[in-house]
XYZ file of C-alpha atoms in Angstrom:
555
model
C 35.748 19.659 -74.953
C 33.873 22.865 -75.837
C 31.882 21.059 -78.507
C 30.874 18.334 -76.069
C 29.796 20.959 -73.569
C 27.739 22.786 -76.196
C 25.950 19.569 -77.160
C 25.271 18.777 -73.504
C 23.831 22.240 -72.899
C 21.623 22.059 -75.980
C 20.224 18.729 -74.825
C 19.764 20.206 -71.371
C 17.800 23.187 -72.689
C 15.686 21.051 -74.965
C 14.788 18.727 -72.100
C 13.922 21.704 -69.910
C 11.665 23.395 -72.449
C 9.712 20.263 -73.240
C 9.164 19.323 -69.621
C 5.587 20.121 -68.503
C 4.905 22.413 -65.568
C 3.527 19.595 -63.420
C 3.386 15.877 -63.954
C 0.101 14.068 -63.478
C 1.659 10.892 -62.185
C 2.479 11.005 -58.496
C 5.657 9.341 -57.239
C 5.493 7.748 -53.801
C 8.975 8.878 -52.773
C 11.155 11.960 -52.896
C 14.483 10.175 -53.431
C 15.522 6.861 -54.951
C 18.836 5.170 -54.168
C 20.635 4.706 -57.500
C 24.127 3.984 -56.126
C 24.328 0.472 -57.546
C 22.759 1.197 -60.927
C 25.020 4.241 -61.331
C 28.060 1.989 -60.974
C 29.378 3.462 -57.739
C 31.172 0.764 -55.733
C 33.980 2.714 -53.992
C 34.142 2.494 -50.199
C 35.608 4.940 -47.692
C 38.473 3.731 -45.482
C 38.456 5.189 -41.959
C 41.626 3.433 -40.812
C 39.854 2.287 -37.645
C 42.513 0.983 -35.270
C 43.036 -0.346 -31.751
C 44.534 3.049 -30.915
C 41.176 4.802 -31.539
C 42.668 7.877 -33.175
C 40.147 10.727 -33.361
C 40.332 11.298 -37.168
C 38.991 7.769 -37.711
C 35.510 8.945 -36.651
C 35.366 12.186 -38.629
C 35.940 11.801 -42.372
C 33.756 11.485 -45.403
C 34.194 14.471 -47.723
C 32.337 14.523 -51.058
C 32.059 17.055 -53.876
C 29.744 17.586 -56.818
C 31.764 19.299 -59.556
C 31.924 19.360 -63.348
C 35.659 18.668 -63.509
C 35.790 18.093 -67.278
C 33.462 20.976 -68.213
C 31.039 18.847 -70.226
C 27.865 20.176 -68.570
C 27.368 17.139 -66.300
C 28.062 16.952 -62.565
C 30.785 14.521 -61.559
C 31.501 13.185 -58.056
C 34.728 13.294 -56.037
C 34.863 11.067 -52.940
C 37.605 11.391 -50.339
C 38.949 8.491 -48.324
C 40.407 8.700 -44.843
C 43.462 6.455 -44.920
C 45.589 4.198 -42.822
C 46.617 5.195 -39.317
C 50.017 4.299 -37.793
C 50.656 0.590 -37.226
C 47.259 -0.381 -38.584
C 47.268 -1.303 -42.287
C 43.887 -1.275 -43.992
C 42.243 -4.447 -45.274
C 41.675 -2.694 -48.617
C 43.464 0.110 -50.537
C 42.785 3.589 -49.211
C 42.009 5.475 -52.412
C 39.919 8.462 -53.399
C 37.362 8.130 -56.185
C 36.452 10.463 -59.050
C 33.305 9.360 -60.841
C 32.777 10.928 -64.256
C 29.122 11.425 -65.175
C 28.433 9.653 -68.475
C 25.019 11.295 -68.873
C 22.986 8.097 -69.021
C 22.577 7.434 -65.329
C 26.005 5.806 -65.208
C 29.330 6.963 -63.785
C 32.892 5.933 -64.678
C 35.647 5.877 -62.033
C 38.671 7.868 -63.306
C 40.564 8.940 -60.168
C 43.844 7.215 -61.068
C 43.721 8.569 -64.623
C 43.057 12.062 -63.249
C 45.842 11.786 -60.660
C 43.622 12.289 -57.614
C 43.384 8.757 -56.220
C 46.079 9.019 -53.532
C 46.656 11.238 -50.500
C 49.943 11.528 -48.636
C 48.003 12.205 -45.426
C 44.750 11.249 -43.733
C 41.905 12.795 -45.770
C 38.961 14.530 -44.091
C 37.098 17.039 -46.312
C 37.022 18.588 -49.769
C 36.259 22.093 -51.065
C 35.975 22.428 -54.852
C 36.120 25.761 -56.692
C 37.889 27.544 -59.540
C 40.512 29.487 -57.560
C 42.447 30.718 -60.625
C 39.445 31.665 -62.799
C 40.474 29.406 -65.681
C 37.044 27.778 -66.041
C 37.868 24.449 -64.396
C 37.123 23.567 -60.733
C 40.068 22.727 -58.508
C 40.157 20.594 -55.337
C 41.303 21.531 -51.847
C 41.575 18.447 -49.647
C 41.741 18.898 -45.880
C 43.131 16.390 -43.433
C 45.808 15.561 -40.908
C 48.662 16.429 -40.569
C 48.369 18.585 -43.683
C 46.096 19.508 -46.553
C 46.535 19.694 -50.331
C 45.544 21.841 -53.318
C 45.006 19.969 -56.593
C 44.932 22.192 -59.678
C 42.654 21.163 -62.539
C 44.763 21.145 -65.688
C 41.723 21.309 -67.993
C 42.596 18.051 -69.741
C 41.010 15.623 -67.274
C 44.001 15.594 -64.918
C 45.026 17.415 -61.748
C 48.415 18.521 -60.407
C 49.423 18.883 -56.755
C 50.394 22.556 -56.339
C 50.224 22.686 -52.544
C 53.806 23.700 -51.895
C 53.898 26.321 -54.641
C 50.559 27.749 -53.501
C 51.531 27.740 -49.822
C 48.283 26.233 -48.509
C 49.563 23.038 -46.864
C 48.103 23.908 -43.442
C 51.001 21.939 -41.962
C 50.530 20.306 -38.564
C 46.819 21.085 -38.499
C 43.747 18.841 -38.285
C 41.788 20.446 -41.135
C 38.028 19.836 -41.387
C 35.566 21.775 -43.574
C 36.848 24.563 -45.812
C 35.190 27.382 -47.744
C 36.240 29.222 -50.888
C 35.001 32.839 -50.843
C 36.191 36.298 -51.911
C 36.423 38.206 -48.636
C 38.125 41.312 -50.108
C 36.115 41.515 -53.376
C 39.166 41.492 -55.636
C 37.673 38.848 -57.943
C 39.840 36.034 -56.557
C 38.673 33.226 -54.285
C 40.323 33.105 -50.883
C 40.301 30.058 -48.598
C 39.063 29.591 -45.027
C 39.995 26.324 -43.293
C 38.355 24.998 -40.117
C 41.009 23.462 -37.870
C 39.462 21.044 -35.400
C 41.774 20.150 -32.507
C 45.436 19.920 -31.596
C 46.199 16.287 -32.239
C 49.182 13.983 -32.662
C 49.590 10.316 -33.523
C 52.629 10.361 -31.241
C 50.622 11.426 -28.185
C 47.410 9.369 -28.340
C 44.788 9.688 -25.629
C 43.410 6.507 -24.091
C 39.780 6.244 -23.002
C 37.636 3.241 -22.060
C 34.011 2.261 -21.562
C 33.318 -0.658 -19.237
C 36.968 -1.578 -19.498
C 37.065 -1.606 -23.309
C 39.042 0.973 -25.331
C 36.926 3.624 -27.050
C 37.257 7.020 -28.701
C 37.826 9.913 -26.328
C 35.280 12.716 -26.158
C 36.127 15.884 -28.072
C 36.557 17.876 -24.854
C 39.675 15.797 -24.140
C 41.386 17.693 -26.965
C 42.376 21.343 -27.087
C 40.808 23.320 -29.916
C 42.729 25.188 -32.605
C 42.412 28.463 -34.519
C 41.208 28.551 -38.153
C 43.424 29.431 -41.106
C 42.644 32.124 -43.687
C 44.592 32.165 -46.939
C 44.524 35.225 -49.218
C 44.662 34.538 -52.964
C 47.526 36.554 -54.465
C 46.375 35.990 -58.049
C 49.650 34.415 -59.224
C 49.056 30.850 -58.058
C 50.196 31.577 -54.516
C 48.413 32.340 -51.271
C 49.387 34.208 -48.103
C 48.386 33.113 -44.608
C 46.572 36.185 -43.274
C 44.979 34.576 -40.205
C 46.636 37.001 -37.794
C 46.064 40.101 -39.939
C 42.371 39.196 -40.280
C 41.972 39.013 -36.500
C 41.282 35.279 -36.372
C 44.287 33.873 -34.500
C 42.670 34.172 -31.064
C 39.507 32.299 -32.101
C 40.623 28.968 -30.691
C 37.953 26.261 -30.687
C 36.933 22.953 -32.256
C 35.765 24.176 -35.674
C 34.105 21.664 -38.006
C 31.684 23.394 -40.399
C 31.667 26.713 -42.248
C 29.434 28.572 -44.672
C 30.278 31.880 -46.383
C 27.350 34.209 -47.083
C 26.489 37.907 -46.871
C 24.607 37.903 -43.571
C 23.674 41.591 -43.345
C 23.235 42.507 -47.013
C 26.184 44.909 -47.202
C 27.681 43.132 -50.212
C 30.597 41.563 -48.322
C 30.966 37.880 -47.478
C 30.675 36.857 -43.827
C 31.279 33.464 -42.196
C 29.282 31.233 -39.858
C 31.529 28.612 -38.232
C 29.952 25.688 -36.380
C 32.148 24.398 -33.561
C 32.155 21.271 -31.434
C 31.724 22.025 -27.717
C 33.090 25.491 -28.454
C 30.878 28.535 -29.097
C 29.872 28.998 -32.743
C 31.336 31.966 -34.611
C 29.586 34.601 -36.718
C 32.460 36.416 -38.406
C 31.261 39.686 -39.877
C 33.354 41.166 -42.661
C 34.614 44.645 -41.747
C 35.560 45.524 -45.374
C 39.202 46.121 -44.417
C 40.520 42.573 -44.477
C 39.477 41.834 -40.902
C 36.534 40.095 -39.252
C 34.617 40.682 -36.027
C 32.917 37.790 -34.198
C 29.300 38.834 -33.529
C 27.974 35.404 -32.513
C 27.121 36.554 -28.982
C 25.258 39.611 -30.276
C 23.371 37.415 -32.721
C 22.540 34.780 -30.064
C 24.012 31.977 -32.169
C 27.113 31.147 -30.103
C 25.314 29.042 -27.477
C 21.969 27.356 -26.937
C 19.190 28.921 -24.878
C 20.755 27.545 -21.693
C 24.078 29.206 -22.417
C 25.876 25.998 -23.361
C 28.141 25.437 -26.365
C 26.714 22.541 -28.372
C 28.522 19.990 -30.515
C 28.187 21.800 -33.826
C 29.217 19.795 -36.885
C 27.532 20.799 -40.158
C 26.041 24.172 -41.093
C 24.069 25.667 -43.958
C 22.458 29.027 -44.715
C 19.348 30.017 -46.630
C 16.095 31.975 -46.603
C 13.830 29.253 -45.241
C 11.250 31.720 -43.877
C 10.756 33.803 -47.039
C 11.747 37.077 -45.341
C 14.703 37.729 -47.667
C 17.426 37.188 -45.055
C 19.714 34.148 -44.664
C 19.113 32.053 -41.554
C 21.181 29.104 -40.366
C 20.858 25.436 -39.443
C 23.514 23.653 -37.371
C 23.708 19.908 -36.753
C 24.596 18.809 -33.215
C 25.095 15.727 -31.038
C 22.408 13.358 -29.770
C 20.519 14.792 -26.813
C 21.244 18.363 -27.959
C 18.942 18.842 -30.989
C 20.006 20.348 -34.298
C 19.662 24.142 -34.143
C 17.707 26.580 -36.326
C 18.313 30.348 -36.292
C 16.047 32.860 -38.057
C 17.684 36.047 -39.356
C 15.222 38.892 -38.724
C 17.325 41.479 -40.540
C 18.963 42.606 -37.321
C 20.631 41.147 -34.254
C 19.788 39.061 -32.349
C 18.625 36.109 -34.432
C 15.576 34.160 -33.279
C 16.106 30.545 -32.179
C 13.387 28.387 -33.736
C 14.731 24.916 -32.915
C 11.736 23.911 -30.800
C 8.967 25.887 -32.511
C 9.902 24.552 -35.954
C 9.737 20.924 -34.843
C 13.407 20.429 -35.720
C 14.301 19.868 -32.085
C 11.943 16.979 -31.416
C 12.792 15.177 -34.663
C 16.585 15.419 -34.260
C 16.940 14.866 -30.492
C 18.203 11.237 -30.754
C 20.620 11.822 -33.620
C 24.214 12.897 -34.179
C 24.045 15.171 -37.227
C 26.764 15.916 -39.761
C 26.056 17.041 -43.329
C 23.069 19.346 -43.785
C 21.588 21.286 -46.688
C 18.605 23.534 -47.286
C 16.986 21.979 -50.348
C 13.830 22.728 -52.332
C 13.290 19.085 -53.218
C 9.846 19.626 -54.813
C 10.483 23.068 -56.396
C 7.753 24.613 -54.265
C 9.769 27.737 -53.498
C 10.200 26.589 -49.878
C 13.554 25.428 -48.531
C 13.322 22.093 -46.739
C 16.123 20.266 -44.883
C 18.206 17.229 -45.788
C 20.372 15.861 -42.963
C 22.973 13.076 -42.672
C 23.176 11.385 -39.255
C 25.382 8.760 -37.623
C 26.845 8.213 -34.166
C 30.520 8.038 -33.174
C 30.485 5.301 -30.534
C 29.731 1.735 -31.653
C 28.852 0.810 -28.061
C 26.347 3.637 -27.638
C 23.371 1.226 -27.438
C 24.859 -0.174 -24.210
C 25.368 3.280 -22.737
C 22.109 4.944 -23.780
C 19.081 2.789 -24.597
C 17.161 4.251 -27.521
C 20.285 5.737 -29.137
C 21.788 3.873 -32.101
C 25.224 3.821 -33.721
C 23.635 3.711 -37.182
C 20.999 6.362 -37.768
C 18.609 7.288 -40.597
C 19.050 10.386 -42.752
C 16.232 12.915 -42.558
C 14.184 14.820 -45.124
C 12.226 17.526 -43.315
C 9.660 19.300 -45.468
C 9.075 23.030 -44.989
C 5.345 23.535 -44.497
C 5.581 27.301 -45.058
C 4.301 28.205 -41.604
C 7.606 28.004 -39.765
C 7.428 24.266 -39.184
C 9.299 21.300 -40.640
C 7.656 17.895 -41.089
C 9.513 14.567 -41.200
C 8.715 13.015 -44.589
C 9.534 9.498 -43.288
C 8.264 6.870 -45.763
C 7.629 9.487 -48.468
C 11.313 10.430 -48.389
C 12.336 7.063 -49.866
C 13.666 3.671 -48.847
C 17.107 5.046 -47.897
C 15.452 7.119 -45.189
C 14.081 3.948 -43.580
C 17.590 2.518 -43.237
C 20.342 3.341 -40.779
C 23.880 4.401 -41.655
C 27.019 5.839 -40.117
C 26.786 8.872 -42.386
C 29.033 11.925 -42.475
C 29.350 14.144 -45.578
C 26.427 15.405 -47.676
C 26.363 17.249 -50.993
C 23.463 18.269 -53.240
C 23.261 18.941 -56.978
C 21.395 18.175 -60.182
C 23.147 15.142 -61.671
C 20.785 14.699 -64.636
C 20.027 18.350 -65.462
C 16.265 18.000 -64.998
C 15.936 20.848 -62.508
C 15.383 18.640 -59.468
C 18.086 18.542 -56.823
C 19.714 15.185 -56.144
C 22.016 14.286 -53.257
C 24.864 12.094 -52.095
C 25.858 11.187 -48.558
C 29.012 9.408 -47.412
C 29.396 6.623 -44.872
C 32.299 5.404 -42.763
C 33.909 2.268 -44.254
C 31.103 1.862 -46.760
C 29.941 3.015 -50.161
C 28.203 6.392 -50.439
C 24.460 6.697 -51.056
C 23.574 8.465 -54.316
C 19.980 9.701 -54.204
C 18.104 10.710 -57.349
C 15.207 13.124 -56.880
C 12.050 11.338 -58.076
C 9.378 13.528 -56.480
C 6.248 14.109 -58.560
C 4.439 16.350 -59.122
C 7.212 18.911 -58.990
C 6.838 22.654 -59.444
C 8.363 24.744 -62.202
C 11.887 26.115 -61.824
C 14.684 28.139 -63.337
C 18.371 27.317 -63.115
C 21.150 29.891 -63.307
C 24.744 29.006 -64.132
C 26.564 32.204 -63.178
C 29.944 33.168 -64.605
C 31.751 36.083 -63.030
C 34.005 38.464 -64.953
C 34.746 41.235 -62.459
C 33.698 38.788 -59.731
C 35.306 35.405 -59.155
C 34.421 33.153 -62.072
C 32.341 30.780 -59.892
C 30.325 33.807 -58.684
C 30.513 32.530 -55.095
C 28.803 35.197 -53.020
C 26.152 36.120 -55.591
C 22.573 36.764 -54.481
C 19.633 36.007 -56.778
C 16.178 37.510 -56.211
C 13.188 36.242 -58.191
C 9.929 38.194 -57.968
C 6.663 36.258 -58.165
C 3.090 37.410 -57.551
C 2.836 37.947 -53.830
C 6.371 36.949 -52.846
C 10.060 37.130 -53.563
C 12.463 34.219 -53.585
C 16.035 34.964 -52.529
C 18.883 32.502 -53.000
C 22.651 32.758 -52.521
C 25.614 31.013 -54.076
C 27.435 30.176 -50.857
C 30.970 29.069 -50.111
C 31.420 25.949 -48.006
C 28.273 24.714 -46.156
C 27.165 21.232 -45.059
C 30.050 19.182 -43.603
C 33.348 18.471 -45.402
C 31.564 18.735 -48.771
C 30.885 20.829 -51.885
C 27.557 21.294 -53.660
C 26.466 22.190 -57.208
C 27.521 25.756 -58.109
C 24.368 26.331 -60.154
C 21.483 28.150 -58.501
C 18.170 26.324 -58.882
C 15.063 28.261 -57.818
C 11.800 26.376 -57.412
C 8.799 28.449 -58.514
C 5.875 26.248 -57.524
C 2.846 27.000 -59.700
C 3.328 30.762 -59.706
C 5.069 31.166 -63.068
C 2.055 30.285 -65.179
C 3.069 32.567 -68.060
C 6.243 30.572 -68.590
C 8.644 33.474 -67.983
C 10.163 35.060 -64.899
C 12.411 37.987 -64.065
C 15.322 38.019 -61.662
C 17.941 40.333 -60.186
C 21.505 39.192 -59.639
C 23.689 40.987 -57.137
C 27.187 39.912 -58.143
C 30.049 39.594 -55.620
C 31.744 42.578 -57.295
C 28.875 44.784 -56.153
C 27.111 45.345 -59.467
C 23.467 44.439 -60.007
C 22.037 42.843 -63.146
C 18.371 42.611 -64.098
C 17.170 39.636 -66.113
C 13.784 39.460 -67.788
C 11.907 36.946 -69.933
C 13.702 33.949 -68.431
C 12.074 30.795 -69.701
C 11.081 28.383 -66.989
C 12.110 24.739 -66.596
C 15.567 25.208 -68.051
C 19.055 26.414 -67.200
C 20.425 29.781 -68.248
C 24.114 30.635 -68.504
C 24.501 34.202 -67.206
C 27.706 36.141 -67.817
C 28.439 39.062 -65.507
C 28.456 42.328 -67.513
C 31.950 43.712 -67.934
């Protein structure tokens, strides 16, 4: 296994060094759909039934992870499942696609022991919780969740009961691995959506026909926080952390150091409940500062239908701002972090509001698709109600994904045709993950769809700027280095990136940090500073561009 990884990394480095700074040939599109050619045929099962159970509209978790440690990103896809008294017309199975390194993937879920759930699956959070070098899987769902430990031999074992993270009776949505107490061990935050039961279904109709009830028909729930004890077990510390009273319909979460104090905070996007900005108080507790930051409600004082969330420095000011996807008619929201409270709402000024007004957004990621040094936006959209065209002319059940290019002046531009053919089509999309599947320094993506195959998008944009990639390995910090901040200094500007926990919707992205440099690294070398989650800083110099670097935290 180690030998295979070494060979893969050598090939990776060689490809990076030989790659020119800019290509002369210009590609007409940013992303190309390679789902079919990659061999991905799996389809999600929502369990859609005549009872119209709420979970049937929500699922679609996906994770990029290198489960076999061979230097290539693999893909885990989570199914929903069957609902009571409604058997599926096809087997409800998860998929684990192993990256073969030649543009092809091999499905190995059954061999790995991750093909079946004993509950309805919703989302997935992948990370190395025991610091053994192999990423593990936490699967959320209803009426429980599961922790699958990576055995390091291509298989996983269900350790939920031993670990104590079953989240029993809860409707789990997105989850985030992060080290809130800086002890070098990843803890787990779980968004719990609503209080729900198959035994007490709600019945709603539209023009006399049964339909899914609106989210406000369900009472929200409090999140769950599990503390990693370091011996394979976790303790539910929700009450001790001051989170038990935060009842609401939580769907998305991202863990990032909002105020630069070296401690991980949480932004939680909630559906028709005020968003949360949970600031880490360094003593095992959190304080919700969403009202102070002006991110709880919209400008009219209304709680929007927050689904997905991501964080990043999209303005270039060195502070992490946020994007939140919302329901049609509400606009997806953009918040600029000015280094102090309150944040500045830039939904309308950025152009994000006008572009997203008709859409129901789910997965979302800040992505430097052309390695320009500017963070653009990739968004997965799709409505809930199949009959929406009858209710609201101009609103569709199937909706196109969006690639919104950051122009560098505070505005985002819809790439439309230049984004690729997939962006001209309409889907019922949900989850979204990003990562570099072919190790060429350009970020690829995958989005999931209800009752359909996912869409795997390879980044084909040319010309593309130079870049550096950092694969961080913590020693004092958690091994995944979740929570690390990377600062690259270029002539005239600094680029700041974070290795976040959670983000998007129900999904997990590539743990490597890829920093686009544009044309500003003409000498072929750059310097960077890493602020590790443990609190120590590390300076790196003479980093060669257009390749990955494995960085070990100093002991």
